[in-house]
GROMACS .gro file of N, CA and C in nm:
model
  420
    1MET      N    1   0.748  -1.533   2.325
    1MET     CA    2   0.673  -1.395   2.326
    1MET      C    3   0.582  -1.372   2.239
    2PRO      N    4   0.400  -1.375   2.256
    2PRO     CA    5   0.351  -1.359   2.149
    2PRO      C    6   0.376  -1.222   2.059
    3TYR      N    7   0.354  -1.225   1.898
    3TYR     CA    8   0.370  -1.139   1.818
    3TYR      C    9   0.293  -1.042   1.882
    4ARG      N   10   0.278  -0.833   1.898
    4ARG     CA   11   0.197  -0.783   1.899
    4ARG      C   12   0.193  -0.690   1.765
    5THR      N   13   0.058  -0.635   1.710
    5THR     CA   14   0.099  -0.558   1.619
    5THR      C   15   0.037  -0.462   1.603
    6HIS      N   16   0.029  -0.328   1.530
    6HIS     CA   17  -0.016  -0.206   1.561
    6HIS      C   18  -0.168  -0.215   1.521
    7HIS      N   19  -0.254  -0.127   1.618
    7HIS     CA   20  -0.370  -0.105   1.558
    7HIS      C   21  -0.377   0.059   1.581
    8VAL      N   22  -0.423   0.112   1.448
    8VAL     CA   23  -0.417   0.255   1.474
    8VAL      C   24  -0.604   0.321   1.440
    9CYS      N   25  -0.573   0.436   1.484
    9CYS     CA   26  -0.706   0.530   1.498
    9CYS      C   27  -0.723   0.647   1.388
   10LEU      N   28  -0.774   0.625   1.288
   10LEU     CA   29  -0.712   0.728   1.190
   10LEU      C   30  -0.780   0.907   1.225
   11ALA      N   31  -0.920   0.853   1.300
   11ALA     CA   32  -0.957   0.966   1.371
   11ALA      C   33  -0.933   1.068   1.435
   12CYS      N   34  -0.841   1.001   1.558
   12CYS     CA   35  -0.777   1.090   1.636
   12CYS      C   36  -0.637   1.064   1.637
   13ARG      N   37  -0.556   1.000   1.554
   13ARG     CA   38  -0.401   0.990   1.504
   13ARG      C   39  -0.366   0.947   1.607
   14GLN      N   40  -0.402   0.825   1.661
   14GLN     CA   41  -0.348   0.720   1.749
   14GLN      C   42  -0.301   0.553   1.716
   15GLY      N   43  -0.178   0.572   1.776
   15GLY     CA   44  -0.163   0.400   1.794
   15GLY      C   45  -0.109   0.298   1.884
   16PHE      N   46  -0.221   0.211   1.883
   16PHE     CA   47  -0.172   0.144   1.968
   16PHE      C   48  -0.121  -0.014   1.952
   17LYS      N   49  -0.071  -0.106   2.064
   17LYS     CA   50  -0.038  -0.241   2.017
   17LYS      C   51  -0.122  -0.324   2.099
   18ARG      N   52  -0.150  -0.428   2.001
   18ARG     CA   53  -0.259  -0.557   2.044
   18ARG      C   54  -0.186  -0.683   2.008
   19GLY      N   55  -0.246  -0.775   2.101
   19GLY     CA   56  -0.198  -0.914   2.018
   19GLY      C   57  -0.228  -0.947   1.921
   20LEU      N   58  -0.160  -1.026   1.815
   20LEU     CA   59  -0.162  -1.032   1.689
   20LEU      C   60  -0.320  -1.174   1.709
   21GLY      N   61  -0.394  -1.113   1.617
   21GLY     CA   62  -0.479  -1.175   1.600
   21GLY      C   63  -0.598  -1.143   1.705
   22ALA      N   64  -0.611  -1.024   1.828
   22ALA     CA   65  -0.676  -0.992   1.888
   22ALA      C   66  -0.824  -0.950   1.819
   23ALA      N   67  -0.902  -0.937   1.926
   23ALA     CA   68  -1.034  -0.882   1.863
   23ALA      C   69  -1.038  -0.730   1.872
   24VAL      N   70  -1.093  -0.700   1.710
   24VAL     CA   71  -1.102  -0.516   1.685
   24VAL      C   72  -1.204  -0.467   1.815
   25THR      N   73  -1.103  -0.372   1.860
   25THR     CA   74  -1.236  -0.296   1.953
   25THR      C   75  -1.205  -0.182   1.926
   26PRO      N   76  -1.325  -0.078   1.967
   26PRO     CA   77  -1.304   0.082   1.972
   26PRO      C   78  -1.235   0.185   2.051
   27CYS      N   79  -1.150   0.256   1.944
   27CYS     CA   80  -1.039   0.315   2.002
   27CYS      C   81  -1.076   0.347   2.184
   28PRO      N   82  -1.001   0.368   2.250
   28PRO     CA   83  -1.027   0.402   2.366
   28PRO      C   84  -1.045   0.540   2.420
   29VAL      N   85  -0.959   0.608   2.305
   29VAL     CA   86  -0.961   0.733   2.336
   29VAL      C   87  -1.111   0.816   2.269
   30CYS      N   88  -1.120   0.811   2.144
   30CYS     CA   89  -1.229   0.865   2.099
   30CYS      C   90  -1.348   0.762   2.045
   31GLY      N   91  -1.332   0.648   2.068
   31GLY     CA   92  -1.447   0.556   2.031
   31GLY      C   93  -1.447   0.525   1.880
   32GLY      N   94  -1.361   0.522   1.799
   32GLY     CA   95  -1.382   0.525   1.636
   32GLY      C   96  -1.358   0.385   1.583
   33GLN      N   97  -1.288   0.356   1.541
   33GLN     CA   98  -1.279   0.226   1.475
   33GLN      C   99  -1.107   0.194   1.456
   34LEU      N  100  -1.051   0.109   1.533
   34LEU     CA  101  -0.913   0.100   1.529
   34LEU      C  102  -0.874  -0.030   1.417
   35ILE      N  103  -0.769  -0.013   1.342
   35ILE     CA  104  -0.736  -0.081   1.190
   35ILE      C  105  -0.601  -0.164   1.241
   36ASP      N  106  -0.627  -0.273   1.215
   36ASP     CA  107  -0.482  -0.377   1.242
   36ASP      C  108  -0.363  -0.313   1.096
   37ALA      N  109  -0.300  -0.203   1.139
   37ALA     CA  110  -0.193  -0.181   1.036
   37ALA      C  111  -0.057  -0.281   1.016
   38GLY      N  112  -0.046  -0.380   1.129
   38GLY     CA  113   0.088  -0.492   1.089
   38GLY      C  114   0.167  -0.433   1.168
   39GLU      N  115   0.232  -0.522   1.233
   39GLU     CA  116   0.375  -0.514   1.311
   39GLU      C  117   0.445  -0.443   1.278
   40GLN      N  118   0.507  -0.440   1.167
   40GLN     CA  119   0.594  -0.336   1.140
   40GLN      C  120   0.599  -0.153   1.072
   41LEU      N  121   0.462  -0.110   1.127
   41LEU     CA  122   0.435  -0.022   1.107
   41LEU      C  123   0.488   0.114   1.185
   42ALA      N  124   0.564   0.193   1.122
   42ALA     CA  125   0.623   0.327   1.214
   42ALA      C  126   0.505   0.409   1.228
   43VAL      N  127   0.469   0.403   1.356
   43VAL     CA  128   0.314   0.500   1.355
   43VAL      C  129   0.399   0.627   1.330
   44PRO      N  130   0.342   0.710   1.276
   44PRO     CA  131   0.352   0.886   1.246
   44PRO      C  132   0.334   0.915   1.406
   45PRO      N  133   0.420   1.048   1.401
   45PRO     CA  134   0.390   1.176   1.510
   45PRO      C  135   0.248   1.197   1.492
   46ARG      N  136   0.162   1.216   1.617
   46ARG     CA  137   0.026   1.262   1.592
   46ARG      C  138   0.009   1.398   1.510
   47ARG      N  139   0.118   1.476   1.564
   47ARG     CA  140   0.095   1.647   1.479
   47ARG      C  141   0.157   1.652   1.354
   48ASP      N  142   0.203   1.506   1.258
   48ASP     CA  143   0.248   1.519   1.127
   48ASP      C  144   0.100   1.460   1.062
   49THR      N  145   0.053   1.568   1.026
   49THR     CA  146  -0.092   1.515   0.954
   49THR      C  147  -0.081   1.501   0.782
   50ASP      N  148  -0.001   1.494   0.771
   50ASP     CA  149   0.067   1.460   0.657
   50ASP      C  150   0.062   1.321   0.607
   51ALA      N  151   0.158   1.268   0.703
   51ALA     CA  152   0.186   1.115   0.692
   51ALA      C  153   0.065   1.084   0.739
   52TRP      N  154  -0.024   1.123   0.823
   52TRP     CA  155  -0.120   1.089   0.875
   52TRP      C  156  -0.226   1.009   0.707
   53GLN      N  157  -0.238   1.150   0.676
   53GLN     CA  158  -0.337   1.156   0.538
   53GLN      C  159  -0.285   1.039   0.456
   54ALA      N  160  -0.131   1.047   0.463
   54ALA     CA  161  -0.080   0.926   0.368
   54ALA      C  162  -0.142   0.755   0.396
   55LEU      N  163  -0.069   0.762   0.549
   55LEU     CA  164  -0.153   0.612   0.618
   55LEU      C  165  -0.292   0.564   0.589
   56ALA      N  166  -0.380   0.688   0.597
   56ALA     CA  167  -0.511   0.659   0.546
   56ALA      C  168  -0.521   0.590   0.421
   57VAL      N  169  -0.458   0.666   0.335
   57VAL     CA  170  -0.480   0.594   0.201
   57VAL      C  171  -0.454   0.440   0.150
   58VAL      N  172  -0.302   0.448   0.235
   58VAL     CA  173  -0.228   0.326   0.219
   58VAL      C  174  -0.366   0.194   0.265
   59LEU      N  175  -0.374   0.239   0.399
   59LEU     CA  176  -0.481   0.122   0.481
   59LEU      C  177  -0.611   0.076   0.383
   60GLY      N  178  -0.626   0.254   0.348
   60GLY     CA  179  -0.770   0.211   0.260
   60GLY      C  180  -0.794   0.128   0.136
   61ALA      N  181  -0.600   0.153   0.068
   61ALA     CA  182  -0.648   0.038  -0.059
   61ALA      C  183  -0.619  -0.116  -0.018
   62GLY      N  184  -0.611  -0.126   0.137
   62GLY     CA  185  -0.564  -0.309   0.162
   62GLY      C  186  -0.431  -0.327   0.175
   63LEU      N  187  -0.366  -0.185   0.186
   63LEU     CA  188  -0.176  -0.249   0.245
   63LEU      C  189  -0.163  -0.257   0.358
   64ARG      N  190  -0.049  -0.377   0.438
   64ARG     CA  191  -0.065  -0.329   0.563
   64ARG      C  192   0.059  -0.372   0.582
   65PHE      N  193   0.116  -0.334   0.713
   65PHE     CA  194   0.254  -0.350   0.752
   65PHE      C  195   0.311  -0.453   0.809
   66HIS      N  196   0.234  -0.587   0.766
   66HIS     CA  197   0.279  -0.735   0.816
   66HIS      C  198   0.411  -0.746   0.778
   67PRO      N  199   0.520  -0.853   0.823
   67PRO     CA  200   0.629  -0.909   0.742
   67PRO      C  201   0.607  -0.979   0.664
   68GLY      N  202   0.659  -0.973   0.518
   68GLY     CA  203   0.622  -1.142   0.440
   68GLY      C  204   0.653  -1.251   0.492
   69CYS      N  205   0.764  -1.263   0.584
   69CYS     CA  206   0.765  -1.410   0.621
   69CYS      C  207   0.849  -1.359   0.764
   70ARG      N  208   0.818  -1.461   0.870
   70ARG     CA  209   0.826  -1.400   0.990
   70ARG      C  210   0.987  -1.476   1.039
   71CYS      N  211   1.010  -1.550   0.955
   71CYS     CA  212   1.151  -1.614   1.011
   71CYS      C  213   1.277  -1.539   0.968
   72CYS      N  214   1.253  -1.453   0.906
   72CYS     CA  215   1.349  -1.363   0.817
   72CYS      C  216   1.301  -1.233   0.908
   73ASN      N  217   1.220  -1.171   0.880
   73ASN     CA  218   1.170  -1.045   0.965
   73ASN      C  219   1.205  -0.932   0.817
   74ASP      N  220   1.183  -0.977   0.699
   74ASP     CA  221   1.197  -0.924   0.618
   74ASP      C  222   1.123  -0.777   0.550
   75GLY      N  223   1.024  -0.749   0.664
   75GLY     CA  224   0.984  -0.627   0.648
   75GLY      C  225   0.818  -0.646   0.520
   76PRO      N  226   0.746  -0.511   0.531
   76PRO     CA  227   0.664  -0.546   0.449
   76PRO      C  228   0.666  -0.466   0.288
   77GLY      N  229   0.777  -0.453   0.281
   77GLY     CA  230   0.832  -0.356   0.126
   77GLY      C  231   0.810  -0.209   0.128
   78TYR      N  232   0.769  -0.132   0.035
   78TYR     CA  233   0.803  -0.004   0.036
   78TYR      C  234   0.605   0.036   0.033
   79ARG      N  235   0.639   0.164   0.121
   79ARG     CA  236   0.515   0.230   0.156
   79ARG      C  237   0.524   0.398   0.138
   80PRO      N  238   0.447   0.411   0.079
   80PRO     CA  239   0.437   0.598   0.054
   80PRO      C  240   0.458   0.663   0.201
   81ARG      N  241   0.522   0.761   0.238
   81ARG     CA  242   0.498   0.808   0.384
   81ARG      C  243   0.444   0.936   0.370
   82THR      N  244   0.429   1.039   0.239
   82THR     CA  245   0.390   1.162   0.217
   82THR      C  246   0.242   1.166   0.167
   83MET      N  247   0.205   1.249   0.154
   83MET     CA  248   0.101   1.291   0.032
   83MET      C  249   0.142   1.318  -0.099
   84ARG      N  250   0.265   1.329  -0.113
   84ARG     CA  251   0.290   1.398  -0.199
   84ARG      C  252   0.311   1.229  -0.292
   85GLU      N  253   0.397   1.162  -0.207
   85GLU     CA  254   0.440   1.023  -0.286
   85GLU      C  255   0.313   0.981  -0.323
   86VAL      N  256   0.169   0.955  -0.231
   86VAL     CA  257   0.061   0.892  -0.261
   86VAL      C  258   0.035   0.957  -0.406
   87ARG      N  259   0.012   1.100  -0.457
   87ARG     CA  260  -0.048   1.153  -0.545
   87ARG      C  261   0.027   1.095  -0.675
   88GLU      N  262   0.185   1.097  -0.639
   88GLU     CA  263   0.212   1.087  -0.767
   88GLU      C  264   0.160   0.920  -0.796
   89ARG      N  265   0.146   0.842  -0.697
   89ARG     CA  266   0.116   0.681  -0.723
   89ARG      C  267  -0.032   0.687  -0.749
   90GLN      N  268  -0.115   0.753  -0.749
   90GLN     CA  269  -0.233   0.789  -0.778
   90GLN      C  270  -0.250   0.829  -0.931
   91GLU      N  271  -0.153   0.928  -0.947
   91GLU     CA  272  -0.187   0.954  -1.084
   91GLU      C  273  -0.128   0.820  -1.203
   92VAL      N  274  -0.022   0.778  -1.155
   92VAL     CA  275   0.041   0.597  -1.248
   92VAL      C  276  -0.070   0.556  -1.267
   93ALA      N  277  -0.158   0.525  -1.109
   93ALA     CA  278  -0.260   0.413  -1.166
   93ALA      C  279  -0.344   0.455  -1.230
   94ALA      N  280  -0.400   0.607  -1.248
   94ALA     CA  281  -0.526   0.618  -1.334
   94ALA      C  282  -0.476   0.608  -1.515
   95ARG      N  283  -0.318   0.679  -1.492
   95ARG     CA  284  -0.276   0.692  -1.636
   95ARG      C  285  -0.251   0.537  -1.697
   96THR      N  286  -0.221   0.450  -1.602
   96THR     CA  287  -0.151   0.317  -1.656
   96THR      C  288  -0.322   0.222  -1.630
   97GLY      N  289  -0.385   0.234  -1.559
   97GLY     CA  290  -0.512   0.118  -1.539
   97GLY      C  291  -0.477   0.035  -1.430
   98ARG      N  292  -0.357   0.047  -1.373
   98ARG     CA  293  -0.302  -0.096  -1.252
   98ARG      C  294  -0.356  -0.036  -1.141
   99PRO      N  295  -0.395  -0.113  -1.046
   99PRO     CA  296  -0.446  -0.091  -0.929
   99PRO      C  297  -0.376  -0.008  -0.860
  100LEU      N  298  -0.450   0.039  -0.758
  100LEU     CA  299  -0.423   0.133  -0.661
  100LEU      C  300  -0.281   0.065  -0.579
  101ALA      N  301  -0.327  -0.050  -0.506
  101ALA     CA  302  -0.288  -0.093  -0.413
  101ALA      C  303  -0.134  -0.127  -0.453
  102GLU      N  304  -0.133  -0.212  -0.577
  102GLU     CA  305   0.027  -0.243  -0.669
  102GLU      C  306   0.072  -0.124  -0.671
  103VAL      N  307   0.061  -0.020  -0.668
  103VAL     CA  308   0.161   0.094  -0.738
  103VAL      C  309   0.196   0.176  -0.610
  104LEU      N  310   0.082   0.150  -0.511
  104LEU     CA  311   0.152   0.198  -0.344
  104LEU      C  312   0.248   0.155  -0.328
  105ALA      N  313   0.270  -0.018  -0.345
  105ALA     CA  314   0.345  -0.075  -0.289
  105ALA      C  315   0.494  -0.062  -0.359
  106ARG      N  316   0.512  -0.014  -0.491
  106ARG     CA  317   0.664  -0.006  -0.526
  106ARG      C  318   0.708   0.114  -0.478
  107ALA      N  319   0.862   0.130  -0.474
  107ALA     CA  320   0.947   0.252  -0.462
  107ALA      C  321   0.928   0.303  -0.590
  108ASP      N  322   0.951   0.261  -0.704
  108ASP     CA  323   0.924   0.311  -0.813
  108ASP      C  324   0.779   0.319  -0.877
  109PRO      N  325   0.716   0.387  -0.907
  109PRO     CA  326   0.551   0.312  -0.942
  109PRO      C  327   0.567   0.325  -1.080
  110TRP      N  328   0.672   0.342  -1.139
  110TRP     CA  329   0.647   0.328  -1.330
  110TRP      C  330   0.737   0.205  -1.351
  111THR      N  331   0.766   0.119  -1.222
  111THR     CA  332   0.800  -0.046  -1.307
  111THR      C  333   0.700  -0.152  -1.268
  112ASP      N  334   0.720  -0.256  -1.344
  112ASP     CA  335   0.619  -0.347  -1.377
  112ASP      C  336   0.634  -0.440  -1.253
  113ALA      N  337   0.571  -0.544  -1.269
  113ALA     CA  338   0.558  -0.662  -1.189
  113ALA      C  339   0.654  -0.729  -1.159
  114GLU      N  340   0.745  -0.742  -1.303
  114GLU     CA  341   0.881  -0.787  -1.299
  114GLU      C  342   0.995  -0.679  -1.248
  115GLY      N  343   0.981  -0.610  -1.210
  115GLY     CA  344   1.038  -0.485  -1.208
  115GLY      C  345   1.117  -0.409  -1.317
  116ARG      N  346   1.084  -0.410  -1.432
  116ARG     CA  347   1.137  -0.338  -1.502
  116ARG      C  348   1.080  -0.245  -1.526
  117ARG      N  349   1.155  -0.094  -1.571
  117ARG     CA  350   1.090   0.053  -1.579
  117ARG      C  351   1.045   0.039  -1.714
  118ARG      N  352   0.907   0.134  -1.695
  118ARG     CA  353   0.837   0.141  -1.841
  118ARG      C  354   0.761   0.285  -1.835
  119GLN      N  355   0.687   0.352  -1.937
  119GLN     CA  356   0.665   0.455  -1.955
  119GLN      C  357   0.470   0.392  -1.931
  120ALA      N  358   0.420   0.478  -1.928
  120ALA     CA  359   0.303   0.510  -1.924
  120ALA      C  360   0.228   0.456  -2.040
  121GLY      N  361   0.251   0.458  -2.167
  121GLY     CA  362   0.207   0.425  -2.324
  121GLY      C  363   0.241   0.258  -2.312
  122GLU      N  364   0.385   0.227  -2.272
  122GLU     CA  365   0.412   0.064  -2.277
  122GLU      C  366   0.305   0.021  -2.151
  123LEU      N  367   0.304   0.057  -2.057
  123LEU     CA  368   0.239  -0.012  -1.949
  123LEU      C  369   0.084  -0.016  -2.003
  124ILE      N  370   0.012   0.056  -2.053
  124ILE     CA  371  -0.114   0.048  -2.097
  124ILE      C  372  -0.137  -0.071  -2.222
  125ALA      N  373  -0.031  -0.082  -2.346
  125ALA     CA  374  -0.002  -0.136  -2.413
  125ALA      C  375  -0.003  -0.283  -2.365
  126ALA      N  376   0.068  -0.305  -2.298
  126ALA     CA  377   0.099  -0.421  -2.214
  126ALA      C  378  -0.026  -0.498  -2.130
  127ARG      N  379  -0.081  -0.419  -2.028
  127ARG     CA  380  -0.192  -0.437  -2.004
  127ARG      C  381  -0.292  -0.482  -2.139
  128LEU      N  382  -0.341  -0.419  -2.206
  128LEU     CA  383  -0.433  -0.419  -2.297
  128LEU      C  384  -0.379  -0.593  -2.378
  129LEU      N  385  -0.246  -0.578  -2.422
  129LEU     CA  386  -0.225  -0.678  -2.499
  129LEU      C  387  -0.251  -0.820  -2.396
  130ALA      N  388  -0.234  -0.781  -2.277
  130ALA     CA  389  -0.249  -0.913  -2.153
  130ALA      C  390  -0.405  -0.956  -2.205
  131THR      N  391  -0.509  -0.863  -2.183
  131THR     CA  392  -0.650  -0.881  -2.155
  131THR      C  393  -0.674  -0.928  -2.313
  132ALA      N  394  -0.641  -0.899  -2.420
  132ALA     CA  395  -0.682  -0.884  -2.539
  132ALA      C  396  -0.746  -1.060  -2.567
  133ALA      N  397  -0.846  -1.027  -2.651
  133ALA     CA  398  -0.891  -1.207  -2.691
  133ALA      C  399  -0.765  -1.237  -2.774
  134PRO      N  400  -0.743  -1.358  -2.818
  134PRO     CA  401  -0.629  -1.416  -2.908
  134PRO      C  402  -0.702  -1.359  -3.072
  135PRO      N  403  -0.670  -1.340  -3.152
  135PRO     CA  404  -0.700  -1.338  -3.276
  135PRO      C  405  -0.814  -1.489  -3.342
  136PRO      N  406  -0.914  -1.475  -3.426
  136PRO     CA  407  -1.002  -1.567  -3.435
  136PRO      C  408  -0.903  -1.646  -3.545
  137ARG      N  409  -0.913  -1.813  -3.534
  137ARG     CA  410  -0.847  -1.892  -3.650
  137ARG      C  411  -0.895  -1.892  -3.793
  138LEU      N  412  -0.854  -1.890  -3.900
  138LEU     CA  413  -0.941  -1.916  -4.008
  138LEU      C  414  -0.944  -2.074  -4.030
  139THR      N  415  -1.051  -2.090  -4.089
  139THR     CA  416  -1.049  -2.261  -4.077
  139THR      C  417  -1.105  -2.243  -4.289
  140ARG      N  418  -1.075  -2.333  -4.358
  140ARG     CA  419  -1.067  -2.350  -4.451
  140ARG      C  420  -1.188  -2.449  -4.486
   0.00000   0.00000   0.00000
């Protein structure tokens, strides 16, 4: 049985199942663009505008709902479901300078890549240290 993936139209808030790797076609309802959101998306109810706005931000950041491994069916990881969660993560991304997609994919936006919880100042300092040039060597 071939895998089927969710394609969503953000304009009319509709979800459709298509074969994995199927050609992207326009929305059959409104003619808008369909986005391949992934196999494991739980499409929100059409009346839940808050969830659809959050989904639009998540998809706009480049995150999808494909499983990490087909054999384990381990899921895509955390994705925010409400605009409140999205706004919290947008604020963390702005304060720390981390990419929005990275922050949106974490259940706790204050954790770093190793899963350690840090405050905004620590994250900014760690990022600056990682990107800073090494000090010049003294020669005699």
